[in-house]
Short mmCIF file of C-alpha atoms and ligand atoms in Angstrom, two decimals:
data_model
loop_
_atom_site.label_atom_id
_atom_site.label_comp_id
_atom_site.label_asym_id
_atom_site.label_seq_id
_atom_site.Cartn_x
_atom_site.Cartn_y
_atom_site.Cartn_z
CA UNK A 1 -7.77 -4.72 20.79
CA UNK A 2 -10.95 -3.62 19.09
CA UNK A 3 -11.06 -4.09 15.32
CA UNK A 4 -14.65 -5.21 14.84
CA UNK A 5 -16.61 -2.74 12.74
CA UNK A 6 -13.61 -0.48 12.26
CA UNK A 7 -12.89 1.50 9.08
CA UNK A 8 -9.37 1.35 7.63
CA UNK A 9 -8.92 4.81 6.17
CA UNK A 10 -5.42 5.94 7.09
CA UNK A 11 -2.36 4.14 8.39
CA UNK A 12 -2.06 7.08 10.78
CA UNK A 13 -4.96 5.57 12.74
CA UNK A 14 -2.79 2.57 13.68
CA UNK A 15 -0.49 2.22 16.67
CA UNK A 16 2.52 -0.05 16.58
CA UNK A 17 0.71 -2.49 18.89
CA UNK A 18 -2.24 -2.65 16.53
CA UNK A 19 0.04 -3.29 13.54
CA UNK A 20 1.73 -6.11 15.46
CA UNK A 21 -1.63 -7.58 16.25
CA UNK A 22 -2.70 -7.53 12.59
CA UNK A 23 0.59 -9.30 11.74
CA UNK A 24 -0.01 -11.94 14.39
CA UNK A 25 -3.40 -12.67 12.85
CA UNK A 26 -1.91 -12.54 9.32
CA UNK A 27 0.61 -15.17 10.32
CA UNK A 28 -2.18 -17.41 11.57
CA UNK A 29 -3.85 -16.98 8.16
CA UNK A 30 -0.88 -18.43 6.27
CA UNK A 31 -2.04 -22.08 6.42
CA UNK A 32 -5.60 -21.00 5.64
CA UNK A 33 -4.54 -19.15 2.49
CA UNK A 34 -3.89 -22.47 0.79
CA UNK A 35 -6.27 -24.70 2.75
CA UNK A 36 -9.22 -22.32 2.80
CA UNK A 37 -11.61 -21.65 5.65
CA UNK A 38 -15.30 -21.00 6.26
CA UNK A 39 -14.60 -18.28 8.82
CA UNK A 40 -16.47 -15.61 6.85
CA UNK A 41 -19.17 -17.82 5.37
CA UNK A 42 -22.29 -15.79 4.62
CA UNK A 43 -20.40 -12.47 4.66
CA UNK A 44 -20.18 -10.27 1.57
CA UNK A 45 -17.41 -7.90 0.53
CA UNK A 46 -18.20 -5.19 -2.04
CA UNK A 47 -15.27 -3.84 -4.04
CA UNK A 48 -15.98 -0.41 -5.53
CA UNK A 49 -13.02 0.49 -7.71
CA UNK A 50 -13.21 3.83 -9.50
CA UNK A 51 -9.58 3.60 -10.59
CA UNK A 52 -7.43 1.02 -12.35
CA UNK A 53 -6.33 -1.91 -10.23
CA UNK A 54 -5.15 -5.47 -10.58
CA UNK A 55 -3.62 -6.47 -7.27
CA UNK A 56 -5.57 -4.55 -4.65
CA UNK A 57 -9.02 -5.53 -5.88
CA UNK A 58 -8.23 -9.13 -6.73
CA UNK A 59 -6.28 -9.51 -3.50
CA UNK A 60 -9.24 -8.31 -1.40
CA UNK A 61 -11.59 -10.58 -3.35
CA UNK A 62 -9.29 -13.58 -3.10
CA UNK A 63 -8.76 -12.98 0.64
CA UNK A 64 -12.53 -12.84 1.20
CA UNK A 65 -13.17 -16.00 -0.80
CA UNK A 66 -10.38 -17.92 0.88
CA UNK A 67 -12.20 -17.24 4.15
CA UNK A 68 -15.45 -18.59 2.74
CA UNK A 69 -17.06 -15.19 2.11
CA UNK A 70 -18.30 -13.87 -1.21
CA UNK A 71 -17.72 -10.74 -3.24
CA UNK A 72 -19.63 -8.31 -5.43
CA UNK A 73 -18.62 -5.02 -6.99
CA UNK A 74 -17.37 -3.10 -9.96
CA UNK A 75 -13.94 -2.40 -11.33
CA UNK A 76 -15.08 -0.13 -14.10
CA UNK A 77 -16.83 2.93 -12.73
CA UNK A 78 -17.86 3.79 -16.29
CA UNK A 79 -20.44 1.02 -16.31
CA UNK A 80 -21.78 1.71 -12.82
CA UNK A 81 -24.33 4.41 -11.97
CA UNK A 82 -21.47 6.85 -11.51
CA UNK A 83 -21.86 7.27 -15.24
CA UNK A 84 -25.40 8.54 -14.63
CA UNK A 85 -24.08 11.09 -12.16
CA UNK A 86 -24.55 9.30 -8.85
CA UNK A 87 -22.36 10.67 -6.07
CA UNK A 88 -20.19 8.56 -3.79
CA UNK A 89 -22.34 9.11 -0.72
CA UNK A 90 -25.43 7.73 -2.46
CA UNK A 91 -23.50 4.80 -3.91
CA UNK A 92 -22.20 3.89 -0.46
CA UNK A 93 -25.65 4.20 1.13
CA UNK A 94 -26.90 1.78 -1.51
CA UNK A 95 -24.09 -0.75 -1.37
CA UNK A 96 -24.18 -0.98 2.45
CA UNK A 97 -27.48 -2.83 1.95
CA UNK A 98 -25.76 -5.43 -0.20
CA UNK A 99 -22.52 -6.04 1.68
CA UNK A 100 -21.00 -6.37 5.17
CA UNK A 101 -17.83 -4.48 4.27
CA UNK A 102 -16.76 -2.22 1.38
CA UNK A 103 -13.29 -1.89 -0.19
CA UNK A 104 -13.06 1.38 -2.08
CA UNK A 105 -10.54 2.86 -4.49
CA UNK A 106 -11.20 6.39 -5.67
CA UNK A 107 -9.20 9.09 -7.48
CA UNK A 108 -10.05 11.77 -4.92
CA UNK A 109 -8.14 12.33 -1.70
CA UNK A 110 -10.50 12.13 1.22
CA UNK A 111 -12.89 9.84 -0.67
CA UNK A 112 -12.49 6.93 1.74
CA UNK A 113 -13.03 9.19 4.75
CA UNK A 114 -16.17 10.63 3.16
CA UNK A 115 -17.50 7.18 2.31
CA UNK A 116 -16.94 6.07 5.91
CA UNK A 117 -19.00 9.00 7.17
CA UNK A 118 -21.98 7.82 5.16
CA UNK A 119 -21.57 4.07 5.44
CA UNK A 120 -23.06 1.85 8.14
CA UNK A 121 -20.61 -0.92 7.15
CA UNK A 122 -16.83 -0.64 7.48
CA UNK A 123 -14.87 0.99 4.64
CA UNK A 124 -11.43 -0.31 3.64
CA UNK A 125 -9.42 2.30 1.79
CA UNK A 126 -7.89 0.61 -1.26
CA UNK A 127 -6.30 3.87 -2.42
CA UNK A 128 -7.57 7.44 -2.08
CA UNK A 129 -6.01 9.44 -4.91
CA UNK A 130 -2.37 10.27 -4.24
CA UNK A 131 -3.07 10.41 -0.51
CA UNK A 132 -2.94 6.97 1.11
CA UNK A 133 -3.03 3.23 0.61
CA UNK A 134 -3.03 1.84 4.15
CA UNK A 135 -3.48 -1.87 3.42
CA UNK A 136 -0.53 -1.75 1.04
CA UNK A 137 1.60 -0.22 3.81
CA UNK A 138 0.60 -3.07 6.11
CA UNK A 139 1.58 -5.72 3.59
CA UNK A 140 4.82 -3.88 2.84
CA UNK A 141 5.73 -3.82 6.54
CA UNK A 142 4.66 -7.43 6.95
CA UNK A 143 7.04 -8.31 4.11
CA UNK A 144 9.91 -6.50 5.86
CA UNK A 145 9.22 -8.32 9.11
CA UNK A 146 9.01 -11.67 7.33
CA UNK A 147 12.09 -11.17 5.21
CA UNK A 148 14.30 -9.31 7.68
CA UNK A 149 13.05 -10.54 11.04
CA UNK A 150 12.16 -7.09 12.31
CA UNK A 151 11.77 -3.50 11.16
CA UNK A 152 13.71 -1.82 13.98
CA UNK A 153 17.31 -1.14 13.05
CA UNK A 154 16.80 -1.19 9.29
CA UNK A 155 18.04 1.43 6.85
CA UNK A 156 15.31 1.87 4.28
CA UNK A 157 15.17 3.83 1.01
CA UNK A 158 11.92 4.83 -0.67
CA UNK A 159 12.67 5.73 -4.28
CA UNK A 160 10.76 7.11 -7.23
CA UNK A 161 7.58 9.16 -7.15
CA UNK A 162 7.26 10.29 -3.55
CA UNK A 163 4.93 13.11 -4.41
CA UNK A 164 2.07 11.33 -6.15
CA UNK A 165 2.71 7.79 -4.90
CA UNK A 166 0.14 6.95 -2.25
CA UNK A 167 1.88 3.74 -1.20
CA UNK A 168 4.99 5.62 -0.06
CA UNK A 169 2.90 8.12 1.90
CA UNK A 170 1.25 5.40 3.94
CA UNK A 171 4.46 3.42 4.22
CA UNK A 172 6.47 6.42 5.43
CA UNK A 173 3.94 7.10 8.19
CA UNK A 174 4.00 3.44 9.20
CA UNK A 175 7.80 3.24 9.19
CA UNK A 176 8.04 6.31 11.40
CA UNK A 177 6.62 4.20 14.25
CA UNK A 178 9.82 2.11 14.17
CA UNK A 179 13.40 2.76 15.04
CA UNK A 180 14.72 3.07 11.48
CA UNK A 181 16.70 5.39 9.25
CA UNK A 182 14.91 6.56 6.14
CA UNK A 183 16.31 7.74 2.80
CA UNK A 184 13.96 9.43 0.37
CA UNK A 185 15.20 9.35 -3.21
CA UNK A 186 13.33 11.21 -5.92
CA UNK A 187 13.68 13.85 -8.60
CA UNK A 188 13.41 17.34 -7.11
CA UNK A 189 9.88 17.79 -8.51
CA UNK A 190 8.68 14.53 -6.98
CA UNK A 191 9.92 15.00 -3.44
CA UNK A 192 7.97 13.56 -0.54
CA UNK A 193 4.85 15.55 0.30
CA UNK A 194 5.51 18.18 2.89
CA UNK A 195 2.85 17.07 5.38
CA UNK A 196 4.27 13.53 5.41
CA UNK A 197 7.83 14.80 5.76
CA UNK A 198 6.93 17.07 8.67
CA UNK A 199 5.31 14.26 10.59
CA UNK A 200 7.96 11.60 10.02
CA UNK A 201 10.91 13.93 10.62
CA UNK A 202 9.72 14.47 14.17
CA UNK A 203 10.12 10.75 14.79
CA UNK A 204 12.94 9.30 12.71
CA UNK A 205 16.10 10.43 10.88
CA UNK A 206 15.25 11.25 7.26
CA UNK A 207 17.67 12.08 4.43
CA UNK A 208 16.45 13.34 1.05
CA UNK A 209 18.47 12.59 -2.09
CA UNK A 210 18.02 12.97 -5.81
CA UNK A 211 20.30 10.10 -6.80
CA UNK A 212 20.18 6.44 -5.86
CA UNK A 213 23.84 5.83 -6.58
CA UNK A 214 25.35 6.44 -3.14
CA UNK A 215 22.35 5.07 -1.30
CA UNK A 216 22.19 1.55 -2.70
CA UNK A 217 25.22 0.31 -0.76
CA UNK A 218 23.91 1.74 2.54
CA UNK A 219 20.44 0.31 2.78
CA UNK A 220 18.81 -2.95 3.87
CA UNK A 221 15.56 -2.31 2.02
CA UNK A 222 15.13 -0.55 -1.32
CA UNK A 223 11.48 0.22 -2.02
CA UNK A 224 11.04 1.33 -5.61
CA UNK A 225 7.92 2.98 -7.02
CA UNK A 226 6.44 3.81 -10.41
CA UNK A 227 6.26 7.40 -11.56
CA UNK A 228 2.53 8.04 -11.33
CA UNK A 229 2.00 9.27 -14.87
CA UNK A 230 -1.78 9.53 -14.54
CA UNK A 231 -1.51 12.06 -11.69
CA UNK A 232 0.67 14.59 -13.49
CA UNK A 233 -1.29 17.71 -14.36
CA UNK A 234 1.10 18.41 -17.25
CA UNK A 235 2.42 15.70 -19.64
CA UNK A 236 5.57 17.79 -20.24
CA UNK A 237 6.39 17.50 -16.53
CA UNK A 238 6.06 13.73 -16.76
CA UNK A 239 8.34 13.60 -19.81
CA UNK A 240 11.07 15.32 -17.75
CA UNK A 241 11.16 12.71 -15.00
CA UNK A 242 10.19 9.61 -16.93
CA UNK A 243 12.80 6.89 -16.54
CA UNK A 244 14.77 8.89 -13.90
CA UNK A 245 15.52 5.76 -11.89
CA UNK A 246 16.28 2.35 -13.13
CA UNK A 247 17.48 -0.41 -10.87
CA UNK A 248 19.45 -2.96 -12.87
CA UNK A 249 22.24 -5.43 -12.06
CA UNK A 250 24.93 -2.87 -12.57
CA UNK A 251 23.35 -0.38 -10.16
CA UNK A 252 23.36 -3.16 -7.52
CA UNK A 253 27.10 -3.87 -7.72
CA UNK A 254 27.80 -2.42 -4.26
CA UNK A 255 24.58 -3.56 -2.62
CA UNK A 256 24.63 -5.35 0.72
CA UNK A 257 24.31 -9.12 0.32
CA UNK A 258 21.06 -9.27 2.23
CA UNK A 259 19.46 -6.21 0.62
CA UNK A 260 15.81 -6.71 -0.26
CA UNK A 261 14.17 -4.86 -3.14
CA UNK A 262 10.48 -4.18 -2.90
CA UNK A 263 7.91 -2.56 -5.22
CA UNK A 264 4.13 -2.22 -4.77
CA UNK A 265 3.72 -3.03 -8.49
CA UNK A 266 2.84 -2.43 -11.26
CA UNK A 267 6.34 -1.66 -12.46
CA UNK A 268 7.01 0.03 -15.76
CA UNK A 269 10.75 0.27 -16.32
CA UNK A 270 12.11 1.23 -12.88
CA UNK A 271 13.33 -2.29 -12.08
CA UNK A 272 14.98 -4.20 -14.94
CA UNK A 273 13.70 -7.73 -15.49
CA UNK A 274 17.22 -9.07 -14.89
CA UNK A 275 16.82 -8.15 -11.19
CA UNK A 276 13.90 -10.58 -10.80
CA UNK A 277 16.16 -13.62 -10.64
CA UNK A 278 18.50 -12.13 -7.99
CA UNK A 279 18.13 -12.95 -4.28
CA UNK A 280 17.28 -9.27 -3.72
CA UNK A 281 13.88 -9.32 -5.41
CA UNK A 282 10.90 -9.54 -3.08
CA UNK A 283 8.14 -7.81 -5.06
CA UNK A 284 6.24 -10.97 -5.90
CA UNK A 285 6.48 -12.16 -2.28
CA UNK A 286 4.80 -8.87 -1.37
CA UNK A 287 1.83 -9.87 -3.50
CA UNK A 288 1.50 -13.16 -1.61
CA UNK A 289 1.78 -11.37 1.71
CA UNK A 290 -1.03 -9.06 0.63
CA UNK A 291 -3.43 -12.00 0.74
CA UNK A 292 -2.77 -13.00 4.35
CA UNK A 293 -2.72 -9.39 5.56
CA UNK A 294 -6.08 -8.72 3.90
CA UNK A 295 -7.48 -12.02 5.22
CA UNK A 296 -6.46 -10.84 8.69
CA UNK A 297 -8.07 -7.41 8.24
CA UNK A 298 -11.33 -8.87 6.93
CA UNK A 299 -11.50 -11.46 9.73
CA UNK A 300 -10.80 -8.83 12.39
CA UNK A 301 -13.17 -6.20 11.04
CA UNK A 302 -15.99 -8.66 10.54
CA UNK A 303 -15.49 -10.01 14.05
CA UNK A 304 -14.48 -13.56 13.09
CA UNK A 305 -11.24 -13.13 15.05
CA UNK A 306 -10.87 -10.90 18.09
C1 LIG B 1 -0.11 1.01 -6.37
C2 LIG B 1 -1.31 1.95 -6.33
O1 LIG B 1 -2.33 1.69 -6.95
O2 LIG B 1 -1.18 2.91 -5.61
N1 LIG B 1 -0.41 -0.29 -6.71
C3 LIG B 1 -0.91 -1.15 -5.77
O3 LIG B 1 -1.95 -0.93 -5.18
N2 LIG B 1 -0.19 -2.26 -5.50
C4 LIG B 1 1.09 1.59 -7.00
C5 LIG B 1 1.02 2.16 -8.39
O4 LIG B 1 -0.03 2.25 -9.00
O5 LIG B 1 2.09 2.52 -8.86
#
């Protein structure tokens, strides 16, 4: 399987076999995540983050450093030359001289694809507007495999902002490669994007709902997302859907015993803090899994593992 030099732009570019392979390598990274390794010594990762981030950027940087590589970059586009009017293509053609791989987060859809067209070094899409977040989908799937043994056979609900949430777009595409049943739960105005729906409906059974109530007792995985306030063109529209879903202990009364609750984080108020101490909560495990999945991707793309 050829990963060396490859861009990671969309989860749609992955086959099920390739995903399995990334997971095999991620598993082999688990001991190295605590012990450390010099596998990527001398290699440099640049993180160019034009949008707010805690986990994705720090996770990429931590993954790189745990493999002995180093990191440069910016998290605040305001202080970079973007402020002077530099376009993405020029920034990428500059940074490729400083780094062996670039992780990019940008508010515009298509930004990662554009960057990859200009860059001589591989681009890792760390979020392209509301479009996609492929490495998050990989760590989400990895979490399901780890926690539930396998993805096939699961009943999975994606709840919250399915329109502007990029994590659920990538995750829905990825899940459609498996033999699962999918429930999409959102307010009417935040229904799953049509292009995603069309593609996944050709492959798996999909049910759309506006209420979580009847769904909670049916599913094995409940993946909750934040309403993406910053992407709403109209604040009045946000006010209407704000707080539409809240998962608390009471709402989980009829849940299956082995239900797992996931969330890409950050959460605002969609999962009550009282849920954190239940055996359902897996959102902080997801964060840990993000490290080994990104270690695997960096090692594969930079040719340290083949
Ligand atoms: C998400 C994102 O940035 O898309 N966070 C993440 O990368 N873990 C989800 C969000 O912002 O709600």
